[in-house]
mmCIF file of C-alpha atoms in Angstrom:
data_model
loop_
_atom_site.group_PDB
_atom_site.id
_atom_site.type_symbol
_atom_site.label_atom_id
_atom_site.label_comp_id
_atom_site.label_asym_id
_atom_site.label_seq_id
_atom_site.Cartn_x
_atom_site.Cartn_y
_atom_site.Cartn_z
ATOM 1 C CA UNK H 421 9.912 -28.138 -6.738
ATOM 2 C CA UNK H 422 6.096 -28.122 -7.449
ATOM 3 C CA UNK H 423 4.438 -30.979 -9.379
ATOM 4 C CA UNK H 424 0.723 -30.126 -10.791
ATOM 5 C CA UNK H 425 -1.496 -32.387 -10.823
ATOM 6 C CA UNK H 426 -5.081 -32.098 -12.057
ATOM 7 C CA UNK H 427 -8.121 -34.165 -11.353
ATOM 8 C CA UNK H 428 -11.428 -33.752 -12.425
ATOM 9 C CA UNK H 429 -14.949 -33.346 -10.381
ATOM 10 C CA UNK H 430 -18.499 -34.138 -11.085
ATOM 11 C CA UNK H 431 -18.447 -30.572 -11.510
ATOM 12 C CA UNK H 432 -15.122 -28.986 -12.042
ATOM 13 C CA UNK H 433 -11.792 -29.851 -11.380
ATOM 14 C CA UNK H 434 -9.166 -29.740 -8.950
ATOM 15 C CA UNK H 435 -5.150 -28.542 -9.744
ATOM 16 C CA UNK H 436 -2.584 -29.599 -6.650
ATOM 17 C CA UNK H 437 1.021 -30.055 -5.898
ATOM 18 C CA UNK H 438 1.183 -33.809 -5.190
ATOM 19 C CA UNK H 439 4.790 -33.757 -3.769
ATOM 20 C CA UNK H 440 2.627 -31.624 -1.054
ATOM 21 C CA UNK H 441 0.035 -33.964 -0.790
ATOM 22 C CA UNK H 442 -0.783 -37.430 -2.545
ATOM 23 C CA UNK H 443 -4.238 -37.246 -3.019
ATOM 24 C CA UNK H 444 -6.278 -34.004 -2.668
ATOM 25 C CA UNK H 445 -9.661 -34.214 -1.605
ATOM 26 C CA UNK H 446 -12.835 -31.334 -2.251
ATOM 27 C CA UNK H 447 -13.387 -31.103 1.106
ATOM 28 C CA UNK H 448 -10.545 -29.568 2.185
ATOM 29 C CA UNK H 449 -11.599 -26.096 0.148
ATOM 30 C CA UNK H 450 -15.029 -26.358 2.117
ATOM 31 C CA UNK H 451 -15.811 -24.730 5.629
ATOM 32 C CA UNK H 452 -17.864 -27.069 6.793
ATOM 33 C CA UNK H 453 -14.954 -29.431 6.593
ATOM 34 C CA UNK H 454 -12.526 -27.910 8.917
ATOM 35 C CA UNK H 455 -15.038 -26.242 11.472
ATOM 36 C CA UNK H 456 -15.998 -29.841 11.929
ATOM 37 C CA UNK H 457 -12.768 -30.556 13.271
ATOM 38 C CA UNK H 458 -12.087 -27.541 14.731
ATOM 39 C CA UNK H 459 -8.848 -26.572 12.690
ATOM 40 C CA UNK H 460 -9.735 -22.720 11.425
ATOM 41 C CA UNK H 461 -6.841 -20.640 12.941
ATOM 42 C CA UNK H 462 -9.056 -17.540 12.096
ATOM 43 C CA UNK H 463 -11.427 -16.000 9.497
ATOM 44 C CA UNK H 464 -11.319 -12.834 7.216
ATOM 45 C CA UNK H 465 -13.023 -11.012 4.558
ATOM 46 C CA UNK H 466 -12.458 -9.098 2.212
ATOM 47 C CA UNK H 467 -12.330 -9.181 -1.303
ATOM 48 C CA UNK H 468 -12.096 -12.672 -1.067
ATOM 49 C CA UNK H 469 -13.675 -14.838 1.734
ATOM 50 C CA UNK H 470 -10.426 -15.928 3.489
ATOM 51 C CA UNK H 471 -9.594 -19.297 6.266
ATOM 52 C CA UNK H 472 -6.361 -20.036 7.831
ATOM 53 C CA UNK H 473 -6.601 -23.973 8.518
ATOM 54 C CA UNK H 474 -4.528 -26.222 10.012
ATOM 55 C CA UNK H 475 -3.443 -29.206 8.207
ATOM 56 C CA UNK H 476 -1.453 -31.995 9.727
ATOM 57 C CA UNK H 477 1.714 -29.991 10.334
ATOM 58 C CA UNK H 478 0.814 -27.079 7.522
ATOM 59 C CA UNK H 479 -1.079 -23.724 8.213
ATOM 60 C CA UNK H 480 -3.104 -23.398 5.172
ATOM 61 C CA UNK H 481 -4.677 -19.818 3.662
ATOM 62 C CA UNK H 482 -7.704 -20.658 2.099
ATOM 63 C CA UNK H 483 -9.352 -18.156 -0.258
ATOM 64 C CA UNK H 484 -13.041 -18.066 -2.158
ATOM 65 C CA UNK H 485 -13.168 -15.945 -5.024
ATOM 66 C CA UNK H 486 -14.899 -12.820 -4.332
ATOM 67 C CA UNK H 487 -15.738 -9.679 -7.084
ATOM 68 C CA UNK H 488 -15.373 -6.418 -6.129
ATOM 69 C CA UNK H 489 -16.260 -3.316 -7.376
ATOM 70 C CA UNK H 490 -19.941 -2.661 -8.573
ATOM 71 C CA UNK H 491 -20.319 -5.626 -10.700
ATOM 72 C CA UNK H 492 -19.556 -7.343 -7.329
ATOM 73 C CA UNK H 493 -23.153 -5.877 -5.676
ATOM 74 C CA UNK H 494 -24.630 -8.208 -8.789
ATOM 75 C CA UNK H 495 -22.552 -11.170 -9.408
ATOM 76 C CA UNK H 496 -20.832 -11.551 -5.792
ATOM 77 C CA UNK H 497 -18.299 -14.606 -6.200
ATOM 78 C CA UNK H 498 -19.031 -16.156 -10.161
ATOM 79 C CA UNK H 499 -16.548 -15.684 -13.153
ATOM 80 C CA UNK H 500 -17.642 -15.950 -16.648
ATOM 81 C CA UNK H 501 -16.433 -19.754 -18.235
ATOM 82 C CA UNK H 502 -13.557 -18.923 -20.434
ATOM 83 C CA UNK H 503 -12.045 -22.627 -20.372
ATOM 84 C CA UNK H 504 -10.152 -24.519 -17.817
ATOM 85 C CA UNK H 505 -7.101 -22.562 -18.195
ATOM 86 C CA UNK H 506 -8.386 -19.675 -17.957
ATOM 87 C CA UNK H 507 -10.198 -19.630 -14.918
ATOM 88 C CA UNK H 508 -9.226 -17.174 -11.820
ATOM 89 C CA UNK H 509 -7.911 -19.718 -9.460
ATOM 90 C CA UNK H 510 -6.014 -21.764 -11.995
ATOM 91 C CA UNK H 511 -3.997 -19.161 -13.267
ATOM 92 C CA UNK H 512 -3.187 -17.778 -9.984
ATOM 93 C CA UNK H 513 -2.241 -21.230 -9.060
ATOM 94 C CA UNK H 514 0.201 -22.042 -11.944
ATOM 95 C CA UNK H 515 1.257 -18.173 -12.032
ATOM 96 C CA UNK H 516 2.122 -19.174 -7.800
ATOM 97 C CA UNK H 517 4.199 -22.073 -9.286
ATOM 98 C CA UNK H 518 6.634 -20.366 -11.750
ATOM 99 C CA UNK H 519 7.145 -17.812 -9.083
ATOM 100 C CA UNK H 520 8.239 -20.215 -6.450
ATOM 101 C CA UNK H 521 10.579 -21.993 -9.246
ATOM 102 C CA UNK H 522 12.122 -18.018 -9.865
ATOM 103 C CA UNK H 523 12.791 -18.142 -5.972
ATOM 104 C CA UNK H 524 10.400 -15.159 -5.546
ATOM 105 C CA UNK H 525 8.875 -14.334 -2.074
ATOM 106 C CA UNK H 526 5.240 -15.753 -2.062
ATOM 107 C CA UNK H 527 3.091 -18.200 -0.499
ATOM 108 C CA UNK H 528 3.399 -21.759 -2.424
ATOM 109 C CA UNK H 529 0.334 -23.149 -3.924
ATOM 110 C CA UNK H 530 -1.530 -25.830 -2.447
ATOM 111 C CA UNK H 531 -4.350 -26.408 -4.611
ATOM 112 C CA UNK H 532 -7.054 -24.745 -6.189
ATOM 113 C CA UNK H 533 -10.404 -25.397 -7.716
ATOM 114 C CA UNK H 534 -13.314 -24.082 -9.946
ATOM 115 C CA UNK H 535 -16.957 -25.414 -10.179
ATOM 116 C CA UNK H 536 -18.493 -25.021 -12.874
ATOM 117 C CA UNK H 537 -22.086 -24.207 -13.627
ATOM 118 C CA UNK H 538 -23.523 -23.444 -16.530
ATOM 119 C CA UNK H 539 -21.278 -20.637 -18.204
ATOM 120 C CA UNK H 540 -20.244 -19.695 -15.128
ATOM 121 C CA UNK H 541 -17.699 -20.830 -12.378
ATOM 122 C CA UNK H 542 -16.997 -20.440 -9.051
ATOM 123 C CA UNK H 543 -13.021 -20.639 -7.965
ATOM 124 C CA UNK H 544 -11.381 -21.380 -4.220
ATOM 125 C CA UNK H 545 -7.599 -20.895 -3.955
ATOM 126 C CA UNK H 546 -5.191 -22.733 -1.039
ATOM 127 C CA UNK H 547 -1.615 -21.510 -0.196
ATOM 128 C CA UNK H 548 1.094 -22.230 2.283
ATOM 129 C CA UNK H 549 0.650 -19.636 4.960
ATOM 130 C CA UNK H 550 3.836 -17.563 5.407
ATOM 131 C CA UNK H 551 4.884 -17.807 9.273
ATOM 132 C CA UNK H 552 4.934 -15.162 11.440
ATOM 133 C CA UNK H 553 4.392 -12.034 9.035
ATOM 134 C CA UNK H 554 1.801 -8.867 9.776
ATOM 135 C CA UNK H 555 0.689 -6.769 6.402
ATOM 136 C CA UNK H 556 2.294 -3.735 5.396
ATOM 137 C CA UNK H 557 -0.935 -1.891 6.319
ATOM 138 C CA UNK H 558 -1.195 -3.208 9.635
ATOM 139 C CA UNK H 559 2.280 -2.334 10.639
ATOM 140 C CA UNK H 560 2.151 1.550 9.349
ATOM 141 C CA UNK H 561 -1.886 1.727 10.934
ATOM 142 C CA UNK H 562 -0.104 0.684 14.484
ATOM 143 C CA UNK H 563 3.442 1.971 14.502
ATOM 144 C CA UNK H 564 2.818 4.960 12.254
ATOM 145 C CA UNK H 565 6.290 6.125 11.380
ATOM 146 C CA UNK H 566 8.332 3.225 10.204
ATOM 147 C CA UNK H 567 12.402 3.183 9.922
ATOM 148 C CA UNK H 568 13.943 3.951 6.485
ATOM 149 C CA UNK H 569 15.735 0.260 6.414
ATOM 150 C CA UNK H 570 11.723 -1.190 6.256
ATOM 151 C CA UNK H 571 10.526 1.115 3.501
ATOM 152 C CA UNK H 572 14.035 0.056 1.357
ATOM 153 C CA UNK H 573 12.867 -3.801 1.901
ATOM 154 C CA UNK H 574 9.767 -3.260 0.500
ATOM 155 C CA UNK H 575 11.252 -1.276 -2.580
ATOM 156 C CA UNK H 576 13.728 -3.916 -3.101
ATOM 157 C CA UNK H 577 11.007 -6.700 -2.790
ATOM 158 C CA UNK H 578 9.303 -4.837 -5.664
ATOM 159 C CA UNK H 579 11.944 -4.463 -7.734
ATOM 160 C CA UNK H 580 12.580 -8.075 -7.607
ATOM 161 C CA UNK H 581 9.328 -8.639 -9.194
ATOM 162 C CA UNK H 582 9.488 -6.103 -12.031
ATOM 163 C CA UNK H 583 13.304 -7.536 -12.990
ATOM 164 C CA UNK H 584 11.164 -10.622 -13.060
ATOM 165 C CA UNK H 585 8.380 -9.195 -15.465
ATOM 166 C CA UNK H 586 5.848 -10.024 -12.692
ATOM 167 C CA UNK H 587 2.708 -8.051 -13.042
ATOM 168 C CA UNK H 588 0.805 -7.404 -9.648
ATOM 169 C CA UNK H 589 -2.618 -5.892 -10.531
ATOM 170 C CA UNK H 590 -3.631 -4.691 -6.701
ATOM 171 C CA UNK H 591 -0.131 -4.417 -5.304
ATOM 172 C CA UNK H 592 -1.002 -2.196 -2.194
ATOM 173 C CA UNK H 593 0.158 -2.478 1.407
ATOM 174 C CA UNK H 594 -2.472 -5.166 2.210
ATOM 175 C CA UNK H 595 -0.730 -7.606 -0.261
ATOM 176 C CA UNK H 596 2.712 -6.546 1.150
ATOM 177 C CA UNK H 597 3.597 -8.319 3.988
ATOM 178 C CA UNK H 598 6.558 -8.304 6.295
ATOM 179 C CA UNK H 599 7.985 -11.434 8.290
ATOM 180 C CA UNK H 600 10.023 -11.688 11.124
ATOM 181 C CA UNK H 601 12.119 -8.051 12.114
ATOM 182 C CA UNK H 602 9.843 -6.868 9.100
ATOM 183 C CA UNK H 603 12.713 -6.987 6.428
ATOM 184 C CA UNK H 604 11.607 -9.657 4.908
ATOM 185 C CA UNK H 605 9.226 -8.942 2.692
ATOM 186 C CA UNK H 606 6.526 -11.070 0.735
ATOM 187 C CA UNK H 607 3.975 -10.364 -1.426
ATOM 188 C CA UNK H 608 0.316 -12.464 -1.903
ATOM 189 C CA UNK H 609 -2.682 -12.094 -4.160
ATOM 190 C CA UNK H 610 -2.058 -12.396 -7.476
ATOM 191 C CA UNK H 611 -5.134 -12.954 -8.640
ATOM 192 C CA UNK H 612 -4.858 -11.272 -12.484
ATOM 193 C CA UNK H 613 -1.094 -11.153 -12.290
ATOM 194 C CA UNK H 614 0.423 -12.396 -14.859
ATOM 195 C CA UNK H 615 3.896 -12.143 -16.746
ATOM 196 C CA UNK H 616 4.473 -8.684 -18.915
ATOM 197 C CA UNK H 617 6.951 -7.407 -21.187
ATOM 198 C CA UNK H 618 8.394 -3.959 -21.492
ATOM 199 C CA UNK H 619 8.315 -1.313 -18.802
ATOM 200 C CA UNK H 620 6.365 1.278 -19.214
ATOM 201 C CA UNK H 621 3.641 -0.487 -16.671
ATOM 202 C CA UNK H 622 6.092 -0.576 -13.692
ATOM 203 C CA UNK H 623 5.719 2.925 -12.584
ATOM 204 C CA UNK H 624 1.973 3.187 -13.182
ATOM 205 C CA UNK H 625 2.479 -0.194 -10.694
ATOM 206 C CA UNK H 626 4.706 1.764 -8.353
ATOM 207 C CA UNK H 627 2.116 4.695 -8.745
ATOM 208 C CA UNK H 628 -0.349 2.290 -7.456
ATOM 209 C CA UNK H 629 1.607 0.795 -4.284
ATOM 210 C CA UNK H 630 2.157 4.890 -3.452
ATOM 211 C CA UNK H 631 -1.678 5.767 -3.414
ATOM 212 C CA UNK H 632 -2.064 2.940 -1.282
ATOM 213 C CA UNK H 633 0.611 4.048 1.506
ATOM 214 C CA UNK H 634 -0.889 7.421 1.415
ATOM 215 C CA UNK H 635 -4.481 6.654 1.613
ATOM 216 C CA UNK H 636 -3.694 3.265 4.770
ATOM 217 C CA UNK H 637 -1.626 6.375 6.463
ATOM 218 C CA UNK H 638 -4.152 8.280 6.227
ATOM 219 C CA UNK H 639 -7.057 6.351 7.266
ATOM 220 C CA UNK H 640 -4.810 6.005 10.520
ATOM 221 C CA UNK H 641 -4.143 9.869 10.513
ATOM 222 C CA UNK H 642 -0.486 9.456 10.342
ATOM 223 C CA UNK H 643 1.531 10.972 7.420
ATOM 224 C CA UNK H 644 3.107 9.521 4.514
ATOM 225 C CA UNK H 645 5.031 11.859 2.484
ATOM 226 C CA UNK H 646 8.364 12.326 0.024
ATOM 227 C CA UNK H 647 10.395 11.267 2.324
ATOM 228 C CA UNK H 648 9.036 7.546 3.329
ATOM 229 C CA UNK H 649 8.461 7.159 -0.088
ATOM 230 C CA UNK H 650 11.959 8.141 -1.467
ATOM 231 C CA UNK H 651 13.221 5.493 1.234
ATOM 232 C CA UNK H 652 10.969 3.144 -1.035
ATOM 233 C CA UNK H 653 13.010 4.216 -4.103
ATOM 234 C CA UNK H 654 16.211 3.724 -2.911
ATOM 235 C CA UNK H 655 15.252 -0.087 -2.134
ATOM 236 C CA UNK H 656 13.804 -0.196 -5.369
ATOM 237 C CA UNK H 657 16.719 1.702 -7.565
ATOM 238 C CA UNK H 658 19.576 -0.062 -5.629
ATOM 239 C CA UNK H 659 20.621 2.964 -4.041
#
């Protein structure tokens, strides 16, 4: 069970599960904060600024909002003020929420927070790491050919999502990730994800996931071809 709770800034405002944690303070979404205590687990970047923290007994992923594409080279990490509600990390945050209430394999939300300026906003995002898991991407770049019973997972895992009318708008293998004897599959970043009716978009989706595998093979000169990804399909059709 989550429980939202929202409390206001001098400058924004903060959203947080308070069964989690009581009170939720700013710091914890700056880096200054936990490099003064010496709890970053490790550091990434990407299309978002990423921290894994320790907290008391938690591993925390901590994310800052970062645009990509061209309009990225301009405007590197501010959204355009659309209201509260509609702001990046909120929605990923509640979106987080109803996802963990449908029992669906993602991180739980911590908290997340937007600062305002002007009409524009800046947005952090903080979710329960998942233990023990390596991406999709990572596994296929170092053990190039992987068994059919993996690729199935991760076609199940997706299907779960689409019987769900879950949206993913970057689902590739770097937001695929695989715990434990890498059959247990998760996915993360759903930043513009949202709920969506019909089905028409699933296989342009699928279509997606596919360039992805080819192009991380690829990059690693391995092969990905029919065959992985009809081992995908079967997971997915229930076959």
């Amino acid at each position: 069970m989550i429980s939202p709770r929202i409390t206001t800034t001098s400058s924004g405002a903060i959203i947080f599960d308070e069964d989690r944690v009581s009170e939720f303070s700013a710091e914890y979404f700056d880096v200054a904060y936990w490099q003064s205590r010496d709890l970053i687990e490790s550091q990434a970047y990407g299309r978002g600024s990423t921290l894994i923290v320790q907290f008391q007994q938690q591993s925390w992923v901590l994310r800052h909002y970062l645009r990509g594409g061209l309009f990225g080279k301009v405007v590197n990490d501010s959204y355009l003020w659309l209201g509260q509600r509609r702001t990046r990390c909120f929605r990923e945050w509640r979106l987080l929420a109803d996802l963990v209430e449908l029992d669906l394999p993602v991180p739980k939300p911590v908290a997340a927070r937007y600062i305002r300026r002007g009409r524009r906003y800046t947005a952090d995002l903080i979710t329960e790491k998942i233990p023990s898991v390596v991406t999709l991407a990572s596994l296929i770049s170092e053990n190039g050919q992987l068994t059919p019973q993996i690729w199935e997972a991760v076609g199940r895992c997706v299907r779960r999502f689409h019987e769900a009318g879950v949206y993913h708008a970057d689902l590739n293998a770097h937001n695929i990730m695989l715990e434990g004897n890498a059959q247990n599959v998760h996915i993360i970043d759903f930043d513009r994800g949202y709920f969506r009716p019909g089905d028409a978009w699933k296989q342009q989706n699928l279509d997606r996931l596919k360039r992805s595998l080819v192009k991380v093979a690829g990059s690693g000169k391995r092969d990905f071809g029919d065959g992985e990804w009809n081992h995908v399909l079967e997971g997915y059709n229930g076959t």
